[in-house]
Coordinates of C-alpha atoms and ligand atoms in Angstrom, one line a residue:
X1 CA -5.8 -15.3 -9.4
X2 CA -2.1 -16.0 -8.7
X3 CA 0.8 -14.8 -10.9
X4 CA 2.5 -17.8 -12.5
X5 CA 5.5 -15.8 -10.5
X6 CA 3.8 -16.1 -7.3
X7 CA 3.9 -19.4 -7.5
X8 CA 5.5 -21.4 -4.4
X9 CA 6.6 -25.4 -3.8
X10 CA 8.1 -26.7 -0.7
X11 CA 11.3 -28.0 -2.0
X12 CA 14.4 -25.7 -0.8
X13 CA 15.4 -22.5 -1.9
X14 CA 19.1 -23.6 -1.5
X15 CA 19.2 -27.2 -2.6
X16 CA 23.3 -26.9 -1.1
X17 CA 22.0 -25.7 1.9
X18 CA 19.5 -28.0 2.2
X19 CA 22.3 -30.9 1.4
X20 CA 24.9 -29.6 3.9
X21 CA 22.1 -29.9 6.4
X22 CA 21.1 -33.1 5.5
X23 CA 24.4 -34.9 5.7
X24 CA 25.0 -33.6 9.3
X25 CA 21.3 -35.3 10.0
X26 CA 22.5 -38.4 8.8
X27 CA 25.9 -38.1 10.3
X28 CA 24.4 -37.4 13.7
X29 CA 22.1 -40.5 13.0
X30 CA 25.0 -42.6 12.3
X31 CA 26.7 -41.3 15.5
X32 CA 23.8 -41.8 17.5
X33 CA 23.7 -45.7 16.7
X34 CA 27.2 -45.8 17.2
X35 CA 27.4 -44.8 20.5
X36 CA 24.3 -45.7 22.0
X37 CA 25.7 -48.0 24.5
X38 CA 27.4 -44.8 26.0
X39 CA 23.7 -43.8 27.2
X40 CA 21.2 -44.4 29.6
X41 CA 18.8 -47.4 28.2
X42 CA 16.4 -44.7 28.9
X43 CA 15.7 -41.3 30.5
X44 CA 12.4 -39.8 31.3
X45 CA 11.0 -36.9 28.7
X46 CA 11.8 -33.4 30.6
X47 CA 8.7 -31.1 31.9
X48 CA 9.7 -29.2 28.5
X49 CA 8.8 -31.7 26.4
X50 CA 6.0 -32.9 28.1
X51 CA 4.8 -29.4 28.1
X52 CA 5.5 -28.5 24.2
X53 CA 2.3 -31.0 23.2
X54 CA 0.7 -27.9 24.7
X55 CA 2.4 -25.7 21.6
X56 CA 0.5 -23.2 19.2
X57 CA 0.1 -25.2 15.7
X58 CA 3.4 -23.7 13.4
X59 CA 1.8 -21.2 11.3
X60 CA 5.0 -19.4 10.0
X61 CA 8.2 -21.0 8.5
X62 CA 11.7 -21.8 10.6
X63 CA 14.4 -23.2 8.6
X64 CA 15.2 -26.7 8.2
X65 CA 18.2 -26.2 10.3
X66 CA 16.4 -24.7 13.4
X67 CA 13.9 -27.7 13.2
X68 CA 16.6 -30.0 13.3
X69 CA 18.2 -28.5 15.7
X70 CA 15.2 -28.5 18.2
X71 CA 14.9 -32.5 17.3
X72 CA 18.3 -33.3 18.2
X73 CA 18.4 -31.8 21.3
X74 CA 14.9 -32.5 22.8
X75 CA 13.3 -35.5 20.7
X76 CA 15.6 -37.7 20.2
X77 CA 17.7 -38.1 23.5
X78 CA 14.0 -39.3 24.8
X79 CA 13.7 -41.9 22.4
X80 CA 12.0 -45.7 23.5
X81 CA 15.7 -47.1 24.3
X82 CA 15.5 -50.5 22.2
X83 CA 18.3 -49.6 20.2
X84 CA 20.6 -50.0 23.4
X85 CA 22.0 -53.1 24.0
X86 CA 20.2 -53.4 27.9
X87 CA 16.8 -53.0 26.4
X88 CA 14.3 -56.3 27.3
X89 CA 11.4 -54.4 27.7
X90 CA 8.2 -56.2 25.7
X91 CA 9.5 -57.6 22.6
X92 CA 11.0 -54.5 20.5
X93 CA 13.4 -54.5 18.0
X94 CA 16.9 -53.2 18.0
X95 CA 16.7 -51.7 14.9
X96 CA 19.8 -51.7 12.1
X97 CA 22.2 -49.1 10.7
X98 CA 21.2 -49.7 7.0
X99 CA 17.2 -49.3 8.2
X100 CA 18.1 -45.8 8.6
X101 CA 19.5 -45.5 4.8
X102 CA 16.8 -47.7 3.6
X103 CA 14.0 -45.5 5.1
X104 CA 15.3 -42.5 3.9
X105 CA 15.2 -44.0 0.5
X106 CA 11.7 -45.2 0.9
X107 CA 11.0 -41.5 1.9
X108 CA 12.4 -40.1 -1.3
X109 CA 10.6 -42.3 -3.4
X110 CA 7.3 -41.6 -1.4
X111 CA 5.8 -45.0 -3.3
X112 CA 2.3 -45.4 -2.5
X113 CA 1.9 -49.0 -2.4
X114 CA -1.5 -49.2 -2.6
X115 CA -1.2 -50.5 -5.9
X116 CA -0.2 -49.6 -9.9
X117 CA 2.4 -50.5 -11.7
X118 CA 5.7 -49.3 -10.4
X119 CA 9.0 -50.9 -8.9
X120 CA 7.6 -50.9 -5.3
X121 CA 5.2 -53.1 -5.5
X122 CA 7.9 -55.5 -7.3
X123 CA 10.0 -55.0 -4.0
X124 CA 6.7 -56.2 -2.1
X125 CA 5.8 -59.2 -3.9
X126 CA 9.7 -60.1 -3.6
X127 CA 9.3 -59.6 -0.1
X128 CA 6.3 -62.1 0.2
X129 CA 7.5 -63.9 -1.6
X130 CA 10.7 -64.7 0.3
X131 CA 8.0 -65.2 3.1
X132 CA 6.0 -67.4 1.7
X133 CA 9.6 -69.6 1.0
X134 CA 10.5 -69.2 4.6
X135 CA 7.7 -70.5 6.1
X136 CA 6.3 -73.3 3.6
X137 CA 3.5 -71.8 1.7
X138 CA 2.1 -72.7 -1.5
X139 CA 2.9 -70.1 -4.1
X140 CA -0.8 -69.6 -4.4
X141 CA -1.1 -67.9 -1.1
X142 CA -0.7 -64.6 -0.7
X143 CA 0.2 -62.1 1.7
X144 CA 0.2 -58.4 2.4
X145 CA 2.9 -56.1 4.8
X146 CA 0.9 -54.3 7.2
X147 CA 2.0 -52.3 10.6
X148 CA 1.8 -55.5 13.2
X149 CA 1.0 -58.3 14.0
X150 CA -1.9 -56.7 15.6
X151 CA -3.0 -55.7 12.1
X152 CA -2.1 -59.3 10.5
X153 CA -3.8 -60.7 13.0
X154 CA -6.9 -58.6 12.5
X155 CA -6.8 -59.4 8.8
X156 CA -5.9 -63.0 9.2
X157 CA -8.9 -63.7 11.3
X158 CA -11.5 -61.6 8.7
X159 CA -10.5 -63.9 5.9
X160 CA -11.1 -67.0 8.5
X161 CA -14.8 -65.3 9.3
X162 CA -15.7 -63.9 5.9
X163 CA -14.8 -67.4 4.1
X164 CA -16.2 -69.6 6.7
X165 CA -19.4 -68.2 7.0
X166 CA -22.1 -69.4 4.6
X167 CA -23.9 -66.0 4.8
X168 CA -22.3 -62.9 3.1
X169 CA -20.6 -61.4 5.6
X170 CA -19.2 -58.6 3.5
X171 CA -22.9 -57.6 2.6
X172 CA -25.1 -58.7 5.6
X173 CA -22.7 -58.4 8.3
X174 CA -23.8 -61.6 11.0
X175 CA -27.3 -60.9 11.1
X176 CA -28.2 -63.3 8.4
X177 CA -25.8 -66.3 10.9
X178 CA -28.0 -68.3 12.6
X179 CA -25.2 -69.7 15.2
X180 CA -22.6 -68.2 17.1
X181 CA -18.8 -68.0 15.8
X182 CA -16.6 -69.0 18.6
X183 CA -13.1 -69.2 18.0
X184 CA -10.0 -70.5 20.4
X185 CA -6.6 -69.3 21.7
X186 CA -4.7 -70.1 24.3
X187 CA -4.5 -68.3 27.8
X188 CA -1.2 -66.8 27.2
X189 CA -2.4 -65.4 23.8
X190 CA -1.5 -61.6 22.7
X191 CA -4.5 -59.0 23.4
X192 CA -4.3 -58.2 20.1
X193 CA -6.0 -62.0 18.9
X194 CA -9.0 -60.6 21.4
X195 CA -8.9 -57.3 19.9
X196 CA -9.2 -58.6 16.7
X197 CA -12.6 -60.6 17.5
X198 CA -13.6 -57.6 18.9
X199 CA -13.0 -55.2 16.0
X200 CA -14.8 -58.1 14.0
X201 CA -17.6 -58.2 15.5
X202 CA -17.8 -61.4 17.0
X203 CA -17.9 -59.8 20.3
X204 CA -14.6 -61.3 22.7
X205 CA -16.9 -63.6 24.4
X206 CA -17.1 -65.7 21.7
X207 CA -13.3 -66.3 22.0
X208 CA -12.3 -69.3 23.8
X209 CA -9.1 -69.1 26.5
X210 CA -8.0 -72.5 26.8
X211 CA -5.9 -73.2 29.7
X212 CA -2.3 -74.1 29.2
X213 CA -0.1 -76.7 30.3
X214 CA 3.4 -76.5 32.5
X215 CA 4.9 -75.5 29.9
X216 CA 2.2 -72.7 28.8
X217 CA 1.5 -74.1 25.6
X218 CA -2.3 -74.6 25.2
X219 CA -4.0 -77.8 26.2
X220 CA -4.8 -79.7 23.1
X221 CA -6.8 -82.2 25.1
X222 CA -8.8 -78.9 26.5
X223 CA -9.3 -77.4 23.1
X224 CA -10.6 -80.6 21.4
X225 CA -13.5 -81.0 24.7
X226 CA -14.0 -77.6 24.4
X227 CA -15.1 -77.1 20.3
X228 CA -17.1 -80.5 21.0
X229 CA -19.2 -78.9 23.8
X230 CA -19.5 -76.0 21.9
X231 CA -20.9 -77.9 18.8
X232 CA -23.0 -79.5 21.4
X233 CA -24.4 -76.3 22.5
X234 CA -25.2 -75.2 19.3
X235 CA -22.7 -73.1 18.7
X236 CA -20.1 -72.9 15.4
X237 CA -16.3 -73.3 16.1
X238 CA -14.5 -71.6 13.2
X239 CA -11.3 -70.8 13.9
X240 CA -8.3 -72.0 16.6
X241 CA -5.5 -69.3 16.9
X242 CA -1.8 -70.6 17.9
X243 CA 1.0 -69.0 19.6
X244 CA 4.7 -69.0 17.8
X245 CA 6.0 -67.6 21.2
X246 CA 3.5 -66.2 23.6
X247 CA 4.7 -62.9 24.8
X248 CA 4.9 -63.7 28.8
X249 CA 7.5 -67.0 28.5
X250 CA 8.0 -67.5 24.4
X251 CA 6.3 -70.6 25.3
X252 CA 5.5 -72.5 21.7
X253 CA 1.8 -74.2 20.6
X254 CA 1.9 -77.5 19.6
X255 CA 1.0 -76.5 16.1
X256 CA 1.2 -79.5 14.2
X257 CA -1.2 -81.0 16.6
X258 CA -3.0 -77.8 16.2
X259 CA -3.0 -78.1 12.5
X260 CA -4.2 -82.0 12.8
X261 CA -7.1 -81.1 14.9
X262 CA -8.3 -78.0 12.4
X263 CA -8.4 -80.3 9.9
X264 CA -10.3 -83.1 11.4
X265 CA -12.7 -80.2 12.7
X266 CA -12.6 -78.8 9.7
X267 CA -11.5 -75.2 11.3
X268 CA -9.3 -72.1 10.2
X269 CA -5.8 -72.2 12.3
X270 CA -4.3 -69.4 12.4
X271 CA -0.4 -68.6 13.6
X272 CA 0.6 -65.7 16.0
X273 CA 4.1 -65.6 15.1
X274 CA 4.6 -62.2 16.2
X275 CA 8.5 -62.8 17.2
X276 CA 8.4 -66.4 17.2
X277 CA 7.6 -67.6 13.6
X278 CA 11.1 -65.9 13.0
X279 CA 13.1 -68.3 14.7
X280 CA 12.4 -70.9 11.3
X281 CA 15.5 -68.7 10.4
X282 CA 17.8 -70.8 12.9
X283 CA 18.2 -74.3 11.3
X284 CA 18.9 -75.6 15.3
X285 CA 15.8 -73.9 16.2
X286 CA 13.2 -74.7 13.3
X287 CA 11.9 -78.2 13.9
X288 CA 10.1 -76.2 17.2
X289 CA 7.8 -74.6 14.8
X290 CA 6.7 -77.5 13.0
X291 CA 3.1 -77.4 11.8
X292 CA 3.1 -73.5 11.3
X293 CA 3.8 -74.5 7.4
X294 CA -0.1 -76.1 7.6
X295 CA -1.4 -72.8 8.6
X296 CA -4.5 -70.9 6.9
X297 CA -2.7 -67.6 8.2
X298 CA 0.3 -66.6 9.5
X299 CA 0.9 -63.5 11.1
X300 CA 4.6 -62.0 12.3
X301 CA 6.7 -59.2 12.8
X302 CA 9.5 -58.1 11.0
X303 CA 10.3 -55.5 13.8
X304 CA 10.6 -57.6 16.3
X305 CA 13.3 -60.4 15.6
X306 CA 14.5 -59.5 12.0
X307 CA 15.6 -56.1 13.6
X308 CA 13.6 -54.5 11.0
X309 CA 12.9 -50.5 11.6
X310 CA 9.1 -49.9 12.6
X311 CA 6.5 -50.1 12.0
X312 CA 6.9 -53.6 10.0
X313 CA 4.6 -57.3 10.0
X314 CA 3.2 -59.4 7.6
X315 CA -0.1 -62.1 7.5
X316 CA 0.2 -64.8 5.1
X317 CA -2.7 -66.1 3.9
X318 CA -2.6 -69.8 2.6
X319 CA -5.9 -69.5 0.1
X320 CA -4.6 -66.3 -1.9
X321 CA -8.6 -66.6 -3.7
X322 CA -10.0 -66.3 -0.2
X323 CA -7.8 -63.3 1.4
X324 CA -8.8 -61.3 -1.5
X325 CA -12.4 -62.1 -1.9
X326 CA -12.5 -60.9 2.0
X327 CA -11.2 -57.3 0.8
X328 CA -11.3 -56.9 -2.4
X329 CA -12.4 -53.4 -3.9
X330 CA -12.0 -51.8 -6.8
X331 CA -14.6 -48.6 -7.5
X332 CA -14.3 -46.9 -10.7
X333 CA -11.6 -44.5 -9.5
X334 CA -9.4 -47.6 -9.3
X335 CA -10.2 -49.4 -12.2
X336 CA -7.1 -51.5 -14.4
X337 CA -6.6 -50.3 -17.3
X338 CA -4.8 -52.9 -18.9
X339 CA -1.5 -50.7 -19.4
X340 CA 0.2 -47.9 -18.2
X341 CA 0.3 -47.1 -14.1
X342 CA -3.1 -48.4 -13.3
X343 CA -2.0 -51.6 -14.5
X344 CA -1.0 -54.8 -12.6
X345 CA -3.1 -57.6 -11.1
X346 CA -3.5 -58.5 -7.2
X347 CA -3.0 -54.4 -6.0
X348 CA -2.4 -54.3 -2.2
X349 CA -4.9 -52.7 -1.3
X350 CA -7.3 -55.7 -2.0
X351 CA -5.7 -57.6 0.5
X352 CA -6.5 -55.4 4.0
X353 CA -8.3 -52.8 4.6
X354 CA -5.7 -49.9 3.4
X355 CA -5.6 -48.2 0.4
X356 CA -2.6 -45.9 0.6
X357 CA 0.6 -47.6 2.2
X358 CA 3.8 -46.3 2.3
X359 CA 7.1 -48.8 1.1
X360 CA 7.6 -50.8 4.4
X361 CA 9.3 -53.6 1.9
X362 CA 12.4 -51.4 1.2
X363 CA 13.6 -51.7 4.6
X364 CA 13.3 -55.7 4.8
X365 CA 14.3 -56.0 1.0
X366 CA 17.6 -53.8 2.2
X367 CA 18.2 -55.7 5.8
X368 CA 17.4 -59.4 4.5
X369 CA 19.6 -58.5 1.0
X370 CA 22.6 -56.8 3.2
X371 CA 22.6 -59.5 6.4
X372 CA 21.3 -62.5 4.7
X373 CA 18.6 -64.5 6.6
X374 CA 21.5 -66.7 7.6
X375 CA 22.8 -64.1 10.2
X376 CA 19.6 -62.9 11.1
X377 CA 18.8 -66.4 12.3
X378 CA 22.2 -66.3 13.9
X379 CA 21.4 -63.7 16.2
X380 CA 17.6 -65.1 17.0
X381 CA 20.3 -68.6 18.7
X382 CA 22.4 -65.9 20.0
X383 CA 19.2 -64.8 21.8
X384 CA 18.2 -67.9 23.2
X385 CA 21.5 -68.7 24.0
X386 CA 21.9 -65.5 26.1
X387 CA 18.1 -66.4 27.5
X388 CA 20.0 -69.7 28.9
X389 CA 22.4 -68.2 30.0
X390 CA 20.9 -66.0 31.8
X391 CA 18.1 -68.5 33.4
X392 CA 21.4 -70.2 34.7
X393 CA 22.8 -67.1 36.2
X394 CA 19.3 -66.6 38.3
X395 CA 20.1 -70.2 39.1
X396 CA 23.3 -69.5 41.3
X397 CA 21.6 -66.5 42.7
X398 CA 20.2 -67.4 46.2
X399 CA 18.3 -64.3 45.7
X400 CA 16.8 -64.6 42.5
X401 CA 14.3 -67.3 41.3
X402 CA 13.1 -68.5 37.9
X403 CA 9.3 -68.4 37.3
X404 CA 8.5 -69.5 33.8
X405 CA 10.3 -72.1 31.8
X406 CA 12.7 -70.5 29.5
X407 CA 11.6 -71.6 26.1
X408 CA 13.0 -68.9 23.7
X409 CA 14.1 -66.1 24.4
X410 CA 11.9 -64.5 27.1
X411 CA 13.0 -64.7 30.7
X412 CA 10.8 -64.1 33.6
X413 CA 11.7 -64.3 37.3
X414 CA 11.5 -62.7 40.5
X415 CA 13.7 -61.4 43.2
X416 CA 12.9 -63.4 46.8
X417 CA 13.2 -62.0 50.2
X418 CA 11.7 -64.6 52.5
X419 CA 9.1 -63.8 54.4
X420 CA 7.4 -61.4 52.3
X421 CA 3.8 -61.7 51.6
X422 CA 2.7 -62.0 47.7
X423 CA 1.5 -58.8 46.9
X424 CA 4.9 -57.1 48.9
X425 CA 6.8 -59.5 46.7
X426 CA 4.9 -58.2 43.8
X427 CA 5.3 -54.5 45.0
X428 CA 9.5 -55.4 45.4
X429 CA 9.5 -56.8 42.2
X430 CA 7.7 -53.8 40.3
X431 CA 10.0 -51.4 41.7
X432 CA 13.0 -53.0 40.7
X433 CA 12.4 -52.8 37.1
X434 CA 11.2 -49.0 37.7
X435 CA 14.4 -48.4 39.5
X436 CA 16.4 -50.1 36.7
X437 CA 14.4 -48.3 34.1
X438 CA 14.7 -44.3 36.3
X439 CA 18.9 -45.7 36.2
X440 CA 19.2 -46.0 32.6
X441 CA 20.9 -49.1 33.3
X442 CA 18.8 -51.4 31.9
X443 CA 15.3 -51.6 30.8
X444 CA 13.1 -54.7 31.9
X445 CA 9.9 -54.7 31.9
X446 CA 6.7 -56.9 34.2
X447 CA 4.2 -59.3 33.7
X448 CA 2.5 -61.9 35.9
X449 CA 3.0 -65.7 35.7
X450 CA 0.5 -67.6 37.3
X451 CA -0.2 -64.4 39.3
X452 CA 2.7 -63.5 40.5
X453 CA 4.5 -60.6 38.9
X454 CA 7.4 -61.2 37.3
X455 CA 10.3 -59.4 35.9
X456 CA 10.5 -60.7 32.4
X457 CA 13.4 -59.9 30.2
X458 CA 13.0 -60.2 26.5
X459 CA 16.2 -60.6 24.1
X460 CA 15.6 -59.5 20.5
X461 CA 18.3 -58.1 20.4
X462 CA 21.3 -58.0 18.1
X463 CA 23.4 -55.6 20.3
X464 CA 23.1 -57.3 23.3
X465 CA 26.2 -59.4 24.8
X466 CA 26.8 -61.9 27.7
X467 CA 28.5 -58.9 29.7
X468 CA 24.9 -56.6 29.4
X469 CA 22.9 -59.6 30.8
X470 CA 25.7 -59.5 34.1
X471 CA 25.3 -55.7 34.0
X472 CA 21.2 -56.6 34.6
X473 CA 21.6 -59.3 37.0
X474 CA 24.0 -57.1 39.2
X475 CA 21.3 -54.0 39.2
X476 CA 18.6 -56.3 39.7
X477 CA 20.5 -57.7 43.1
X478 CA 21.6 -53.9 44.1
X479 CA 17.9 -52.7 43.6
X480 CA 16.4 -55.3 45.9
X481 CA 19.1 -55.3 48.2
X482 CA 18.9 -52.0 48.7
X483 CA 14.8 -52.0 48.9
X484 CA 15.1 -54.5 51.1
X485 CA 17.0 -53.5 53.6
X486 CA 15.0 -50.0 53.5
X487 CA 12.1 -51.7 54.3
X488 CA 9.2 -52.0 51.7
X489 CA 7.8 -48.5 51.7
X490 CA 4.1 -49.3 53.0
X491 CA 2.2 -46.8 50.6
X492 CA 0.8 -47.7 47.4
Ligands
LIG1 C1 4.1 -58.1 19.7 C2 3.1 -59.1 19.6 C3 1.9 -59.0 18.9 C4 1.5 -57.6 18.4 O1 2.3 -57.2 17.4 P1 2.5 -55.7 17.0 O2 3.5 -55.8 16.0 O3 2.9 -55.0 18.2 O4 1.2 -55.2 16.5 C5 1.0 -60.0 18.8 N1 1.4 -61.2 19.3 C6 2.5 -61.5 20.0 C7 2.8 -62.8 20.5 C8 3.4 -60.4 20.1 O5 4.6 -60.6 20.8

């Protein structure tokens, strides 16, 4: 048995130490931020660091100091690169000064917002609530924060199965469904649509990629043949997934068509609005999303456009009654008890599959109070302003060519050298972006359109300027001149 003298905590022996120490973290942080245009987009994680996942677990103490000290000067100079103004890799976030404040706050609240009766969950419902005002829901629907849009999509599409089916799903799982659930999405849809079918057991197979038209929106025409054949076949269409923004082009559903043809076939639609839904914040660029107000679900990212720290997304779930009759849970150990902490109606956690979740809502609470969504939507034009710009720079350029219609904010084109064959083209292409990456000059990344690869440049991005996007077009023409007129290295 311990001496109550023995006893330890974790908390600092010198709380001034531990202060002084602290403020140079956040000072650093601030610095960082500041300056981060002065670096390299990106630079590759040294041997050492690669090497210290090999490391012993810590079984003794080091001081706070010390630890910080080996963060600053091997974690953090190897960071992702998003918070530089030349970073149009995928869709990622810049990322804002305040979000490092606000997390930090979270941190020393350490809310669990699983549920109870405490100001978090306030700051969540706010949240939502604001959501649910931006994009046109009823005040009956509900909505959860989650990690992603990979997450929201995941729960999205288990309320569309679990209320749609007449069999209890929750208890029987599909054995008890006599037909097959087949669901739709376009070609260009996110992975994570397919992943989410998978996870739910409907096996990807069941998920229908319609082809897209010119503009790589889905073919309604397509869709409506296809969910008739299947019918036809026996089969039971339940659900049609849009795109807000597909991540190859930003290429935009029809989704009040969408919406109209759910209805008539009496199907879930459900919105991937990963990056895209955002742009309702831009009064010139809203009447693009119409329709995604008639959605069952709604999923989007707060990381991605609104410049929210990760890891930040929400799903929005039109039929509050349904979303949480597809996860609600409440054993004994979380029982209401009318008053106190274990109070409150509607916890989180029956509304995805988590029970303890930290307080993402700070962070967007903090951002959306101290910006405004009015400026936020401001820099989702600037965006697509720049993404114009930019397609018309590739214009002039004899050497460059455009390869997807620019629809948003996503550019994707190639650089030409005649008389290459496709797959040298592609090989050109692939190693431009490396090289630009390797320079820390700017950091594109690849995809294919219509089988060609493609380097695609993504602007989410509230750092970037006019001048970064000449920067990028002048590296991409140095890399492949310079590739070029080595001669396309044959291996590989
Ligand atoms: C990024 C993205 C996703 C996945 O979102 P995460 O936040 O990365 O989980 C889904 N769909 C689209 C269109 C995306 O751009």
């Amino acid at each position: 048995m311990r001496k109550p003298s023995d006893e330890i905590s974790l908390d600092p022996r010198d709380w001034d130490a531990f202060s002084r120490a602290a403020h140079t973290a956040l000072d650093d942080a601030i610095e960082f931020l500041r300056t981060v245009d002065q670096r390299p987009v990106w630079q590759p994680p040294p041997e050492s660091l690669r090497t210290s996942t090999n490391d012993a677990v810590p079984t003794l103490e080091t001081s706070f100091e010390e630890v910080y000290a080996e963060f600053k000067n091997t974690i953090l100079p190897y960071a992702t690169g998003n918070t530089h103004p030349r970073f149009f890799g995928w869709v990622h976030g810049a990322g804002l000064a305040g979000g490092i404040v606000a997390e930090m706050l979270a941190a020393t609240m350490n809310s669990n917002c699983g549920g109870r009766d405490h100001g978090a969950i306030y700051i969540e419902k706010e949240v939502v609530n604001w959501c649910k005002e931006l994009f046109g829901f009823p005040v009956e629907s509900s909505g959860l924060l989650v990690s992603g849009t990979s997450m929201a999509n995941l729960i999205g599409l288990g309320v569309a199965r679990n209320s749609r089916a007449e069999a209890n799903i929750r208890m029987h799982g599909l054995k008890n469904h006599a037909r097959t659930l087949v669901s739709y999405t376009s070609a260009e849809a996110h992975e994570s649509v397919v992943r989410a079918i998978e996870i739910l057991g409907l096996g990807a197979a069941s998920l229908r990629k319609i082809p897209v038209r010119a503009d790589f929106a889905i073919d309604v025409e397509v869709l409506r043949n296809a969910i008739t054949e299947d019918r036809r076949a026996g089969m039971e269409p339940f659900c049609v997934v849009g795109s807000a923004g597909t991540v190859n082009t930003g290429a935009i559903d029809p989704l009040d068509q969408l919406s109209s043809l759910c209805v008539a076939e009496n199907l879930w639609f459900h919105v991937d609005g990963a990056f895209g839904a955002l742009a309702c914040l831009s009064d010139s660029l809203r009447s693009r999303l119409t329709g995604i107000e008639r959605a069952d679900s709604l999923a989007f990212d707060f990381h991605k456009w609104a410049q929210i720290q990760y890891d930040a997304g929400c799903i929005l779930v039109r039929r509050g009654d349904l979303h949480r009759a597809a996860y609600s849970m409440r054993p004994s150990y979380l029982h209401n008890l009318g008053r106190g902490l274990a109070s409150g109606e509607n916890w989180p956690c029956e509304f995805g599959p988590e029970l303890s979740r930290s307080f993402r809502a700070l962070k967007i609470w903090f951002a959306f109070k101290e910006h405004g969504i009015r400026k936020i939507g401001h820099i989702i034009e600037q965006n697509c302003e720049q993404a114009q710009y930019l397609k018309h720079r590739i214009a002039r350029e004899p050497n460059l060519e455009l390869l997807a219609p620019v629809s948003l904010n996503i550019v994707c084109f190639g650089f030409r050298q005649p008389g290459l064959e496709a797959v040298e083209s592609d090989k050109l292409n692939e190693d431009i972006v490396a090289d630009l990456q390797e320079l820390g000059v700017a950091a594109p990344s690849t995809t294919r359109v219509e089988g060609r690869v493609a380097i695609r440049v993504n602007i989410t991005n509230h750092r970037t300027r006019t001048a970064d996007l000449n920067v990028l077009i002048d590296a991409v023409l140095s890399a492949g001149r310079a590739r070029t007129a080595a001669g396309i290295s044959p291996e590989r």
